[in-house]
mmCIF file of C-alpha atoms (C1' of nucleotides) in Angstrom:
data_model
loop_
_atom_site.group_PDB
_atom_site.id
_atom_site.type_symbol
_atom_site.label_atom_id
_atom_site.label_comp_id
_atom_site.label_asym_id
_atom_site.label_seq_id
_atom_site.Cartn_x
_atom_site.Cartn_y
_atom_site.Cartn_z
ATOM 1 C CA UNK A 1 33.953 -6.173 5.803
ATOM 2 C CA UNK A 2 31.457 -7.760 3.603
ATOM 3 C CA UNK A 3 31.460 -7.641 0.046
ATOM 4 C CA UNK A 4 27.712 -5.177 0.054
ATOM 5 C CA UNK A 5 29.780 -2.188 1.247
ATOM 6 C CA UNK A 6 32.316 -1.360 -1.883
ATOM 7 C CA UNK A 7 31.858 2.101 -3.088
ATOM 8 C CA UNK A 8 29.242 3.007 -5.854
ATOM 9 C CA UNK A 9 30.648 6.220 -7.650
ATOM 10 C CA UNK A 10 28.184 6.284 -10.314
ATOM 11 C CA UNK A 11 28.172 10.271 -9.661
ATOM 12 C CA UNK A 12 31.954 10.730 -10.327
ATOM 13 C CA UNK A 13 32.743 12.728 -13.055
ATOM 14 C CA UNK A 14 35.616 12.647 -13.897
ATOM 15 C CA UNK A 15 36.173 14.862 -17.241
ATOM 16 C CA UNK A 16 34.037 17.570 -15.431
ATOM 17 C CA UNK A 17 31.223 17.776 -17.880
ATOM 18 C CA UNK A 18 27.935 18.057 -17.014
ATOM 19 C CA UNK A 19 25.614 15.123 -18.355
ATOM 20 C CA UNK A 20 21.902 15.525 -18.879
ATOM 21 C CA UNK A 21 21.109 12.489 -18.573
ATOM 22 C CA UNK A 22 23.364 11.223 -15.885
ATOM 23 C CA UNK A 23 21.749 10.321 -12.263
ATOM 24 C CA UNK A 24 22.386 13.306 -9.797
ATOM 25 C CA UNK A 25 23.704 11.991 -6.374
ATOM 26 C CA UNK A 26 20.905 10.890 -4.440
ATOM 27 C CA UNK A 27 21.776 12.856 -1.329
ATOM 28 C CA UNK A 28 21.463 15.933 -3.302
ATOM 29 C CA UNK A 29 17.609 15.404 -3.677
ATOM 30 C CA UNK A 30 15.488 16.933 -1.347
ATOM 31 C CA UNK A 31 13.439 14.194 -1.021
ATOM 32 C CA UNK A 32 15.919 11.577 -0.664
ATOM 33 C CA UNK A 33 17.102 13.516 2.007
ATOM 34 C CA UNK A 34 13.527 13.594 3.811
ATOM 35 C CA UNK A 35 13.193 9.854 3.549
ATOM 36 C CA UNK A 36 16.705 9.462 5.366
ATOM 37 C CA UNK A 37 16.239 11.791 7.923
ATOM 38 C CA UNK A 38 12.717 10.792 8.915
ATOM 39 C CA UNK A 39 13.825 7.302 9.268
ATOM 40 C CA UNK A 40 16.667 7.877 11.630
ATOM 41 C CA UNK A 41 14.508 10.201 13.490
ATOM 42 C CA UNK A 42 11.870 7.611 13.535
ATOM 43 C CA UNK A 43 14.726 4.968 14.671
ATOM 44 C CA UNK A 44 16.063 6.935 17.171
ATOM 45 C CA UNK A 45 12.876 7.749 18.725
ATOM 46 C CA UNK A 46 11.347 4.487 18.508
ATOM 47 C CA UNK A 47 14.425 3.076 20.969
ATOM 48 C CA UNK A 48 14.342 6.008 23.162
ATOM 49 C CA UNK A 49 10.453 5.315 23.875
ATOM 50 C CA UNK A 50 10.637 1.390 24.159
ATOM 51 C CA UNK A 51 11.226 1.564 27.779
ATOM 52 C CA UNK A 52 8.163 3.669 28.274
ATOM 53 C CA UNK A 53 6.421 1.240 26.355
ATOM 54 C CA UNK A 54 5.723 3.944 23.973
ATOM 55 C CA UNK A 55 5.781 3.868 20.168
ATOM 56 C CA UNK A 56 6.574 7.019 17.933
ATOM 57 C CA UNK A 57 2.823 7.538 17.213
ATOM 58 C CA UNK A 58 1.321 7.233 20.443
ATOM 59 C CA UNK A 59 3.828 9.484 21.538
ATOM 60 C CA UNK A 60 2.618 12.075 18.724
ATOM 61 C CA UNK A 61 -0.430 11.325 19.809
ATOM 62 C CA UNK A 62 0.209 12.231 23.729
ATOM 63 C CA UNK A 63 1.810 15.189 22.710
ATOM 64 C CA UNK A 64 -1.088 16.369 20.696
ATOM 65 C CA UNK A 65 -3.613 16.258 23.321
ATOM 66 C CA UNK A 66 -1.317 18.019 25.494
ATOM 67 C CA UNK A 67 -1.676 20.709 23.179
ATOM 68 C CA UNK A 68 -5.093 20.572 22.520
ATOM 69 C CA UNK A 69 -7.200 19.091 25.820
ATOM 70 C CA UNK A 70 -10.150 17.443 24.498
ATOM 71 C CA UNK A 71 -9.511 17.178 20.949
ATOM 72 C CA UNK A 72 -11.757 14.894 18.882
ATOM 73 C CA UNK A 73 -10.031 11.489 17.282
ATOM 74 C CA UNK A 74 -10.278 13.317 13.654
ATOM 75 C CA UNK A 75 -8.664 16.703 14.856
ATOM 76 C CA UNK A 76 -5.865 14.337 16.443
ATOM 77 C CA UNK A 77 -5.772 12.493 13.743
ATOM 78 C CA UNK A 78 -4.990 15.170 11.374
ATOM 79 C CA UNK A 79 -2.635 16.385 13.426
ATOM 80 C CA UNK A 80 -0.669 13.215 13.037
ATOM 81 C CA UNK A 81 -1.096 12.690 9.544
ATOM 82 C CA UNK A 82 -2.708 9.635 10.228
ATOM 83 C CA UNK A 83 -6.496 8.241 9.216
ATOM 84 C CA UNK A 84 -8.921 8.178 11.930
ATOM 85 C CA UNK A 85 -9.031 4.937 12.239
ATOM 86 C CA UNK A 86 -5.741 4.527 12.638
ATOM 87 C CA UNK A 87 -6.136 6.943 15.525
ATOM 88 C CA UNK A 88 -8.947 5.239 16.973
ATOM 89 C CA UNK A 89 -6.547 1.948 17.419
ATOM 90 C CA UNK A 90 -3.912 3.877 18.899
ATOM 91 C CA UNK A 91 -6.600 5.451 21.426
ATOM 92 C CA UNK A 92 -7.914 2.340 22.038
ATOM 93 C CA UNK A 93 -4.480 1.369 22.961
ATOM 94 C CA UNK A 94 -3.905 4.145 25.147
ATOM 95 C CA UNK A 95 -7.827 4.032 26.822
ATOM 96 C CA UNK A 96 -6.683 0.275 28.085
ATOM 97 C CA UNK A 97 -3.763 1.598 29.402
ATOM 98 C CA UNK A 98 -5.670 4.583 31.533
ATOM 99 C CA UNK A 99 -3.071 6.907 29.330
ATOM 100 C CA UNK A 100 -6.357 8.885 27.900
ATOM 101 C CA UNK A 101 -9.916 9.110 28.523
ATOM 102 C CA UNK A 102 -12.857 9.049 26.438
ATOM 103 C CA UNK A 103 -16.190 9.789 27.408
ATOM 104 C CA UNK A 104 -18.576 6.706 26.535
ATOM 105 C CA UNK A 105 -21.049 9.129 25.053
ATOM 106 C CA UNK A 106 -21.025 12.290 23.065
ATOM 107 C CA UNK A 107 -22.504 15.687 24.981
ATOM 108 C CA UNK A 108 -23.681 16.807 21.732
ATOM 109 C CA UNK A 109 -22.734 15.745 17.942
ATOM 110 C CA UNK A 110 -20.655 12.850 17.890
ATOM 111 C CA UNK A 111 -17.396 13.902 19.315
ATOM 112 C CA UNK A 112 -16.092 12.098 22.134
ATOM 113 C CA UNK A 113 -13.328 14.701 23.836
ATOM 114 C CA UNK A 114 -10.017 13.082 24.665
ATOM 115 C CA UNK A 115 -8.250 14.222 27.532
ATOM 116 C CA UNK A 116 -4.775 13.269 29.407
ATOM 117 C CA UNK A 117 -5.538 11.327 32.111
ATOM 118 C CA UNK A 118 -2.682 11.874 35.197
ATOM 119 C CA UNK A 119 -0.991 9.120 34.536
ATOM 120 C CA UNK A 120 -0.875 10.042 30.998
ATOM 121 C CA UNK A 121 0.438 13.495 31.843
ATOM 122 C CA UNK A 122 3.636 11.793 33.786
ATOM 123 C CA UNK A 123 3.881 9.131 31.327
ATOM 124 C CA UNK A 124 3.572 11.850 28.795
ATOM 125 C CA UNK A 125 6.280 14.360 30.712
ATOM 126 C CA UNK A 126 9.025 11.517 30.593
ATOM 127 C CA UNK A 127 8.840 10.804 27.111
ATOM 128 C CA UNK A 128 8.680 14.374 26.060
ATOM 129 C CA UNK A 129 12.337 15.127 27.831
ATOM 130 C CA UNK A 130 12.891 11.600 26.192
ATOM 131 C CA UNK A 131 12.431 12.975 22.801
ATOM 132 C CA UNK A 132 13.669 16.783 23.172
ATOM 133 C CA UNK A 133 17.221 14.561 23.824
ATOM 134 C CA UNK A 134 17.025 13.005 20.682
ATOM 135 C CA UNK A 135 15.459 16.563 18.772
ATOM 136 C CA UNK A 136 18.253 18.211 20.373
ATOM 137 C CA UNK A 137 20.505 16.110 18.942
ATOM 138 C CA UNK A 138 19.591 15.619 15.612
ATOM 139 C CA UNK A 139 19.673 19.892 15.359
ATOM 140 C CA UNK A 140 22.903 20.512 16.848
ATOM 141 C CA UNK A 141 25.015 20.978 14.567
ATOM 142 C CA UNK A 142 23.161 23.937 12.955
ATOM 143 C CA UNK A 143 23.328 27.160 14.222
ATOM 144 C CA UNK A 144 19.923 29.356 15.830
ATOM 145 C CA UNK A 145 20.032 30.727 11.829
ATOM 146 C CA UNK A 146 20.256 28.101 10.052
ATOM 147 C CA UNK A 147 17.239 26.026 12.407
ATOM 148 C CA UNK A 148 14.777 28.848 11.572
ATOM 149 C CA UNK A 149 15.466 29.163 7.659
ATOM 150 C CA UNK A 150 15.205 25.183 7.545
ATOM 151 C CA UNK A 151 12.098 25.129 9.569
ATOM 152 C CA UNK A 152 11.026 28.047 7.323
ATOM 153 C CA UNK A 153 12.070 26.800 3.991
ATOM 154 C CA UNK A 154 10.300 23.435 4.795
ATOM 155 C CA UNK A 155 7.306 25.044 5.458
ATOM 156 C CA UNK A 156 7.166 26.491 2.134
ATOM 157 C CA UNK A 157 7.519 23.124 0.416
ATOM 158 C CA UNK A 158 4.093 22.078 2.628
ATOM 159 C CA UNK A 159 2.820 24.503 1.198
ATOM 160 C CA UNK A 160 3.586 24.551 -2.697
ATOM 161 C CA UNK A 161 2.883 20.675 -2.316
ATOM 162 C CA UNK A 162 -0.375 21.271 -0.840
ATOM 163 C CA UNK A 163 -1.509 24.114 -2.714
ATOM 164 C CA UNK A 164 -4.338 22.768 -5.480
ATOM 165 C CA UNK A 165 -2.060 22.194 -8.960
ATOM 166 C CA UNK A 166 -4.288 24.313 -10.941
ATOM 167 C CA UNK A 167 -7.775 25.505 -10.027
ATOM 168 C CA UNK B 1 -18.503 24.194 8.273
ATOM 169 C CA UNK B 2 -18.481 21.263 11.037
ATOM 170 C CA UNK B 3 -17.483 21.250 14.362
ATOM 171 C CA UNK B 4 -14.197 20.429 13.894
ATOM 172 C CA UNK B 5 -12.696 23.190 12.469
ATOM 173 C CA UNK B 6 -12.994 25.543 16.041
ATOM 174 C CA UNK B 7 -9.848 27.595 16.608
ATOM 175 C CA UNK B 8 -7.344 26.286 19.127
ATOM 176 C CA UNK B 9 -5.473 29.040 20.181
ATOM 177 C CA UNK B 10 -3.594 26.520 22.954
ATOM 178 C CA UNK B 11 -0.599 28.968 22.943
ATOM 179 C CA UNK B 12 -2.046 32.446 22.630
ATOM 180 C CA UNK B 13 -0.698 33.832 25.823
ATOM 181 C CA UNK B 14 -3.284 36.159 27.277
ATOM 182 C CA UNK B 15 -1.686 37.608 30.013
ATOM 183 C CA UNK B 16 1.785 37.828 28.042
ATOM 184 C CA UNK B 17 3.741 36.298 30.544
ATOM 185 C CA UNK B 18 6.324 33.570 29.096
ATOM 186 C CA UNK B 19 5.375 29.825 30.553
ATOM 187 C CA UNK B 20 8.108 27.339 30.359
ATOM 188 C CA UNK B 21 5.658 24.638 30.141
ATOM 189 C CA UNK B 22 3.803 26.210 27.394
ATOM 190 C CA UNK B 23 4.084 24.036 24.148
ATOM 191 C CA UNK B 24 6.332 25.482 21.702
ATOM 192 C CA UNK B 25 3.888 25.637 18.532
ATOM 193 C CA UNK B 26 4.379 22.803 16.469
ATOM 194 C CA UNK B 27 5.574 24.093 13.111
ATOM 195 C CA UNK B 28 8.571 25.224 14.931
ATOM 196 C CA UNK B 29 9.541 21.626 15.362
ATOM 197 C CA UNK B 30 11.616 20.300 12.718
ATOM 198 C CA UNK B 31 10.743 16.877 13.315
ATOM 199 C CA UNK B 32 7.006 17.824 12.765
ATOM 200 C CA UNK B 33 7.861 19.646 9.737
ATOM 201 C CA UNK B 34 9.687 16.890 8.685
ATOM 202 C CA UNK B 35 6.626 14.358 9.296
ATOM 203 C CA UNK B 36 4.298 16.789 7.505
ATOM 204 C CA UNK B 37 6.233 17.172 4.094
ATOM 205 C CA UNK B 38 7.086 13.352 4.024
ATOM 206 C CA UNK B 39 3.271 12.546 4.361
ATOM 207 C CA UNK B 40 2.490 15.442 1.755
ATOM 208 C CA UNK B 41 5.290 14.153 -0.514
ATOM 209 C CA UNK B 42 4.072 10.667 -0.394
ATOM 210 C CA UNK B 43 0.650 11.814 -0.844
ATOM 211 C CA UNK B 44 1.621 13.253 -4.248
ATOM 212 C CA UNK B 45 3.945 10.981 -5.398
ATOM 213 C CA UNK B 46 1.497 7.710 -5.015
ATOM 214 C CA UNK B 47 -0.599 10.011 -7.068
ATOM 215 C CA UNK B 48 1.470 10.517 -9.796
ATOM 216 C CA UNK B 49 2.651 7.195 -10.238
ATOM 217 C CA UNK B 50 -0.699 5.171 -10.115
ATOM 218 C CA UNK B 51 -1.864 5.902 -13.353
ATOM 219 C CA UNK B 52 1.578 3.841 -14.099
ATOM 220 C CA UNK B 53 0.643 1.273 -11.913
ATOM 221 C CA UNK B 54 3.584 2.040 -9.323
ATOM 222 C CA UNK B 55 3.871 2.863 -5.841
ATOM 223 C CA UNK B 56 6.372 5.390 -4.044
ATOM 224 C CA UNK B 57 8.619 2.273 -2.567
ATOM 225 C CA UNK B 58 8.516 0.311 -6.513
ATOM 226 C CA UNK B 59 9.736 3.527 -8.197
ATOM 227 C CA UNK B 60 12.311 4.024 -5.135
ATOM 228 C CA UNK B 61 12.921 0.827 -5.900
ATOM 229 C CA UNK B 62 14.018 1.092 -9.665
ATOM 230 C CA UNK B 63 15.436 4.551 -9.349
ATOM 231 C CA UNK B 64 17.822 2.872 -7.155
ATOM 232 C CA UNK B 65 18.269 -0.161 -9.781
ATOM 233 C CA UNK B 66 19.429 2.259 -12.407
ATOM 234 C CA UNK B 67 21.919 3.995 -10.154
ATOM 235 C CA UNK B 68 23.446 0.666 -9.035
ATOM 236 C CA UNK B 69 22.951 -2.079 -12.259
ATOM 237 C CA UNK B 70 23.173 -5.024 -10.750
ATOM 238 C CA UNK B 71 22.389 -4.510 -7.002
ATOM 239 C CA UNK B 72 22.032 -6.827 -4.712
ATOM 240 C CA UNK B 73 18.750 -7.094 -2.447
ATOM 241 C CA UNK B 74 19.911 -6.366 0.970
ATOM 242 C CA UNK B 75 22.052 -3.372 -0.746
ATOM 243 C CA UNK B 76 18.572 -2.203 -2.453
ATOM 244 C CA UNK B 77 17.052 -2.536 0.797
ATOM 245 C CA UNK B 78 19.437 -0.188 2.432
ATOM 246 C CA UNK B 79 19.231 2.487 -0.088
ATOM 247 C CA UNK B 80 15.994 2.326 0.030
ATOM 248 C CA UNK B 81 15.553 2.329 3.745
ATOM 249 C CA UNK B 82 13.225 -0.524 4.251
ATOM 250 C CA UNK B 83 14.383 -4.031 5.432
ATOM 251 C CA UNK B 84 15.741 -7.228 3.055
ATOM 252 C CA UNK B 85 12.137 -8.827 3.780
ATOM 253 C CA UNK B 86 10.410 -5.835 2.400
ATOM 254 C CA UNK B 87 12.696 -5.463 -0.713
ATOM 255 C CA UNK B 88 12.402 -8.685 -1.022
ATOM 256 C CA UNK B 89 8.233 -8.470 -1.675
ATOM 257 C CA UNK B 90 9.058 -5.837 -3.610
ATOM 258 C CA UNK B 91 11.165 -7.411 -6.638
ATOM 259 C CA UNK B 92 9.232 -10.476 -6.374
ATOM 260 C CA UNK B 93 6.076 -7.919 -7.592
ATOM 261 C CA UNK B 94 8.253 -6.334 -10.591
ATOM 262 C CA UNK B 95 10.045 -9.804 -11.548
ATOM 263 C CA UNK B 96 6.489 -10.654 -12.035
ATOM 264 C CA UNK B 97 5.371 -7.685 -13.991
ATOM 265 C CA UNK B 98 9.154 -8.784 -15.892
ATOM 266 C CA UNK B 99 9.897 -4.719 -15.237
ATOM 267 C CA UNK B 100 13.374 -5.900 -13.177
ATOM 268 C CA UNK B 101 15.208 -9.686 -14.185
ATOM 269 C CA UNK B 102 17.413 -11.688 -11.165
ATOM 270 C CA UNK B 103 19.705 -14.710 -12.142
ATOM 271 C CA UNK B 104 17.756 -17.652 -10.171
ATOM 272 C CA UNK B 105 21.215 -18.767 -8.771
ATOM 273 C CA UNK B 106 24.420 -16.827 -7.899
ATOM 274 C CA UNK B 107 27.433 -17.083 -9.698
ATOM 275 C CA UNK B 108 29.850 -16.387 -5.979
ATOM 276 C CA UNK B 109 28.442 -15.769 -2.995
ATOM 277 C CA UNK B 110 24.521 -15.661 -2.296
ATOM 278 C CA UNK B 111 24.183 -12.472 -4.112
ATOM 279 C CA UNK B 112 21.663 -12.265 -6.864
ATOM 280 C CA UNK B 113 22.717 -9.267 -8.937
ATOM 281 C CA UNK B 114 19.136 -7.171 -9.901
ATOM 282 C CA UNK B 115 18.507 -5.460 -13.119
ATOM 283 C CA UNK B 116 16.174 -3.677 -14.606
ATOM 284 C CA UNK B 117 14.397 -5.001 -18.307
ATOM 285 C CA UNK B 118 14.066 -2.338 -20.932
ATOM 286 C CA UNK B 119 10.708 -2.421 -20.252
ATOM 287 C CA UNK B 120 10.979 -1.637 -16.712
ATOM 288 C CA UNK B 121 13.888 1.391 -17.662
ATOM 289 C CA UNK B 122 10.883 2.797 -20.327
ATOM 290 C CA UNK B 123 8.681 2.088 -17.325
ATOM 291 C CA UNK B 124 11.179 4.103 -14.829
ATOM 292 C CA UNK B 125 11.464 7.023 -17.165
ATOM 293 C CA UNK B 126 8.067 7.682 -17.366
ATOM 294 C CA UNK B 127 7.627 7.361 -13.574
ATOM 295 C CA UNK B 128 10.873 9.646 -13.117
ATOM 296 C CA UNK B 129 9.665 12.840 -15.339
ATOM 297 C CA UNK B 130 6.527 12.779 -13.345
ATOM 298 C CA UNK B 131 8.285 12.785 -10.054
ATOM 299 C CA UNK B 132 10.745 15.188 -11.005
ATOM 300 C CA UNK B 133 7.827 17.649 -11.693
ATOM 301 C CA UNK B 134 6.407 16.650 -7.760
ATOM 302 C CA UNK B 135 9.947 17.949 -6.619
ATOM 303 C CA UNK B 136 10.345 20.347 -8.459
ATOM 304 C CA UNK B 137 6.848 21.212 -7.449
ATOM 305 C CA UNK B 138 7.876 21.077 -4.057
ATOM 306 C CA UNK B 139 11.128 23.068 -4.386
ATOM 307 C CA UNK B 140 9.572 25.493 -6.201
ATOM 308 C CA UNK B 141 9.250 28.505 -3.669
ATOM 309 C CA UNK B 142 13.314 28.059 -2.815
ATOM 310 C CA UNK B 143 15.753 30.003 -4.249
ATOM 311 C CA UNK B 144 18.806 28.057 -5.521
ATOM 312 C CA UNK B 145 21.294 28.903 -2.707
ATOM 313 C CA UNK B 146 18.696 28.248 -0.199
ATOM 314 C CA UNK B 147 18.089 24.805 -1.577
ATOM 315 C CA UNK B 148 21.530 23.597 -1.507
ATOM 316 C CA UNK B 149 21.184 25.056 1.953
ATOM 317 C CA UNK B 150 18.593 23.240 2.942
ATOM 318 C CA UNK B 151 19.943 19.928 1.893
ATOM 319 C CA UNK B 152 23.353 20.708 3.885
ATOM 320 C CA UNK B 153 21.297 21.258 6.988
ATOM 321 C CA UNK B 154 19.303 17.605 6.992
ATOM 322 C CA UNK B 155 22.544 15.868 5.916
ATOM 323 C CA UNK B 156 24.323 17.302 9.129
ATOM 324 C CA UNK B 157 21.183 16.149 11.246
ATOM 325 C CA UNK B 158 21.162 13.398 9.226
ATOM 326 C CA UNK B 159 24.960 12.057 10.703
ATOM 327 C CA UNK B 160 24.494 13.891 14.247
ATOM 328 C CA UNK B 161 21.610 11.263 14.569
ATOM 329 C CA UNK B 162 22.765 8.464 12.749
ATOM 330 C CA UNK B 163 26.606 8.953 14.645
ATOM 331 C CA UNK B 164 27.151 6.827 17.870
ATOM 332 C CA UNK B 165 25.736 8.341 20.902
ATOM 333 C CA UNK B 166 28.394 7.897 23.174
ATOM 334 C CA UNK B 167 30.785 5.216 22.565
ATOM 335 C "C1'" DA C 1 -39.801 21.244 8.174
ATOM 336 C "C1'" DA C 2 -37.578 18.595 4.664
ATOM 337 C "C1'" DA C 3 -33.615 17.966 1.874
ATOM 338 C "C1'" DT C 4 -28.869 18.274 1.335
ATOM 339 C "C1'" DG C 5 -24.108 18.354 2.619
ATOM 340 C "C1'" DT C 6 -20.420 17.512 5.608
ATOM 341 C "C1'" DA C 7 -17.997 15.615 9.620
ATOM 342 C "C1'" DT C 8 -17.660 12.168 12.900
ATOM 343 C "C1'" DG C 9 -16.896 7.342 14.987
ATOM 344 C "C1'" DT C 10 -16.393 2.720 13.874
ATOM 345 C "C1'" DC C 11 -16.289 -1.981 11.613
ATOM 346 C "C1'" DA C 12 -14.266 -5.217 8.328
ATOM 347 C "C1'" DG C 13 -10.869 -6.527 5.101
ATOM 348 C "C1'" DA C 14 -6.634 -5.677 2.530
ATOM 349 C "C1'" DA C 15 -2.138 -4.027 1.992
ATOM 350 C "C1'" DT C 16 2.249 -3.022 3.759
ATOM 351 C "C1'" DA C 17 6.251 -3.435 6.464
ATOM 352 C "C1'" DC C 18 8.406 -5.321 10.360
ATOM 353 C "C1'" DT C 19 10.426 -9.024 13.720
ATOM 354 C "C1'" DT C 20 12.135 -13.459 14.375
ATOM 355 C "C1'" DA C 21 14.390 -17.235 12.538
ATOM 356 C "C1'" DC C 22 17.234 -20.228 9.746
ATOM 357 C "C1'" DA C 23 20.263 -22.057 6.094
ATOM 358 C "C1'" DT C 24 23.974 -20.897 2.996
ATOM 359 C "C1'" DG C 25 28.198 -18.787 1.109
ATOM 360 C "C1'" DG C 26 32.533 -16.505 1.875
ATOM 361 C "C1'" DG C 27 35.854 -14.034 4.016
ATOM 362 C "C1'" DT C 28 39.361 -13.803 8.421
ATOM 363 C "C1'" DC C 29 42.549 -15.602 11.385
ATOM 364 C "C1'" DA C 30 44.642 -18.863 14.337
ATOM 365 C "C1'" DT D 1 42.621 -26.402 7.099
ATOM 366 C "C1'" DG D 2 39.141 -25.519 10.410
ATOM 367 C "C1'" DA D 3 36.714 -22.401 13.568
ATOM 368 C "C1'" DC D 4 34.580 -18.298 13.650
ATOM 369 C "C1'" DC D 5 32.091 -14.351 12.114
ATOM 370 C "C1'" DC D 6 29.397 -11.783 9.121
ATOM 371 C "C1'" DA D 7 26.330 -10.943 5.168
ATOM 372 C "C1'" DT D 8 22.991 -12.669 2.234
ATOM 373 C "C1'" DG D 9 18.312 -14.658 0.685
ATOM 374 C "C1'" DT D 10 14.139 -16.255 2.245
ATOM 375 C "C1'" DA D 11 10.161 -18.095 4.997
ATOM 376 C "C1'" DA D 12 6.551 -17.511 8.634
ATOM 377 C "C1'" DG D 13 4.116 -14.818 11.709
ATOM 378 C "C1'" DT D 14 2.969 -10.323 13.672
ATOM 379 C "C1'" DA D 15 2.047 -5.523 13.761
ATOM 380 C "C1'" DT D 16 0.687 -1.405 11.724
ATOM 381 C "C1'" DT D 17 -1.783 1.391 8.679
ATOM 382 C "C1'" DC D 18 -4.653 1.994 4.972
ATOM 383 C "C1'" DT D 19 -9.097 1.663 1.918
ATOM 384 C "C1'" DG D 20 -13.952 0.997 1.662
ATOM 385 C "C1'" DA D 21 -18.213 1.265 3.817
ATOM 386 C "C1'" DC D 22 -21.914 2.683 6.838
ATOM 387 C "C1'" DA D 23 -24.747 4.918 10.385
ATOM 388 C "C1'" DT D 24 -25.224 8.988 13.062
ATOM 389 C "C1'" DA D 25 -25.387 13.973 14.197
ATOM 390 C "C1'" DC D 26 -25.358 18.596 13.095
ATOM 391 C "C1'" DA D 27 -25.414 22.822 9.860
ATOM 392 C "C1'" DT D 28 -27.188 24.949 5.872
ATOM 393 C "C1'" DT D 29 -30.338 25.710 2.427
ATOM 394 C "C1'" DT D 30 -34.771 26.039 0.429
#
DNA sequence: AAATGTATGTCAGAATACTTACATGGGTCA
DNA sequence: TGACCCATGTAAGTATTCTGACATACATTT
């Protein structure tokens, strides 16, 4: 092995006391944790959709306008925690590839519905069971339980993080 | 209000029958939960640590740097999640600003041991008081057993993802 | 009806992070 | 010792996403 992959056991203590000042293990912080997770997820996903010639977002993206036919680019957008123009490249993208379509001009207002196209319903359909693999995975080795009160208690941490500080 | 904001009840089930196709609501995914705090988490931290003239990766950065004196890049980069190249940027930035010091040649090997300055551990301890209070923040509607909980769960998914897949 | 406010779509430029690539140093093992 | 392998540091180019800005369209208010 190479010499980057000696142990660091800054955390180890080893008269038992606890130190105020002293670094808490990082994979006890929440956050930490997030940051990990999300990029294996990320990782994982990424490799499972390169032979769709898919990439994570557009596949968020799919998957959102399977849920909501005829969404504008901003609603998508925020449903991907993107900006819109991010979600305008990615549509772009997609429009090219006869994934999505996009009328040229707006009915009324500005918004331009975007809808699945056929293709981008099968395209869309493969991924998905693509994905649920990897989702499957990544949740297996908690129990029904202990899925809900994560997906719970993570939705409580949107929230307080969301929530206005103080007026 | 704009246009936008219309109700899209996509998985209100009229009839009541069950429909295996029908989308599973979204917040039930943990992946999508997981995407949403990360943004939200990010969101709050760059906004906490601007007024210091930091971004989320730089104070990742030096957290890291005072859990491991002395780090090497490409370890930094793991820990951090991001690759050597990016690190890289990144302690080229705060050598400039004089907040981290490496030696300009190694003394074995190709490793250039990282450090921070005592103006970048002032710097970090400032940064790290106002992050704590964005976790705690975020933490803050979790009872104590649940949070240890909590951070079980996502190191379990955590290896079930990161494990080999089948060989 | 005019003024105001808000949301949308989009362009241009900047920032950020990644992929590919290469040279160097140091272990491992025949 | 020499061949091999692996990890490191770094450069160049690409890809992705963001910030700032602007014009348009509708709703609301007066």
């Amino acid at each position: 092995m190479g010499q980057g992959s000696e142990s660091h056991d800054v955390e180890t203590d080893t008269d038992g006391r606890t130190n105020d000042a002293a670094p808490v293990a990082l994979e006890s912080h929440l956050g930490y944790q997030l940051k990990h997770l999300q990029t294996a997820l990320r990782s994982r996903m990424d490799e499972t959709l390169r032979p769709l010639g898919l990439t994570t977002p557009q596949y968020n993206c799919l998957e959102q306008l399977r849920r909501r036919p005829g969404a504008s680019n901003s609603e998508l957008a925020r449903g991907a925690f993107v900006t819109r123009q991010t979600m305008n490249t990615l549509l772009r993208g997609m429009q090219d590839r006869e994934l999505v379509t996009r009328p040229v001009k707006a009915d009324s207002g500005r918004v331009l519905p975007t809808r699945l196209t056929p293709a981008g319903e099968r395209l869309l359909d493969r991924a998905a069971s693509r994905v649920e693999a990897i989702s499957d995975r990544m949740v297996s080795p908690l129990d029904e339980e202990t899925r809900t009160m994560v997906t719970e208690a993570l939705g409580l941490c949107i929230a307080a993080l969301e929530a206005p500080e103080n007026g």
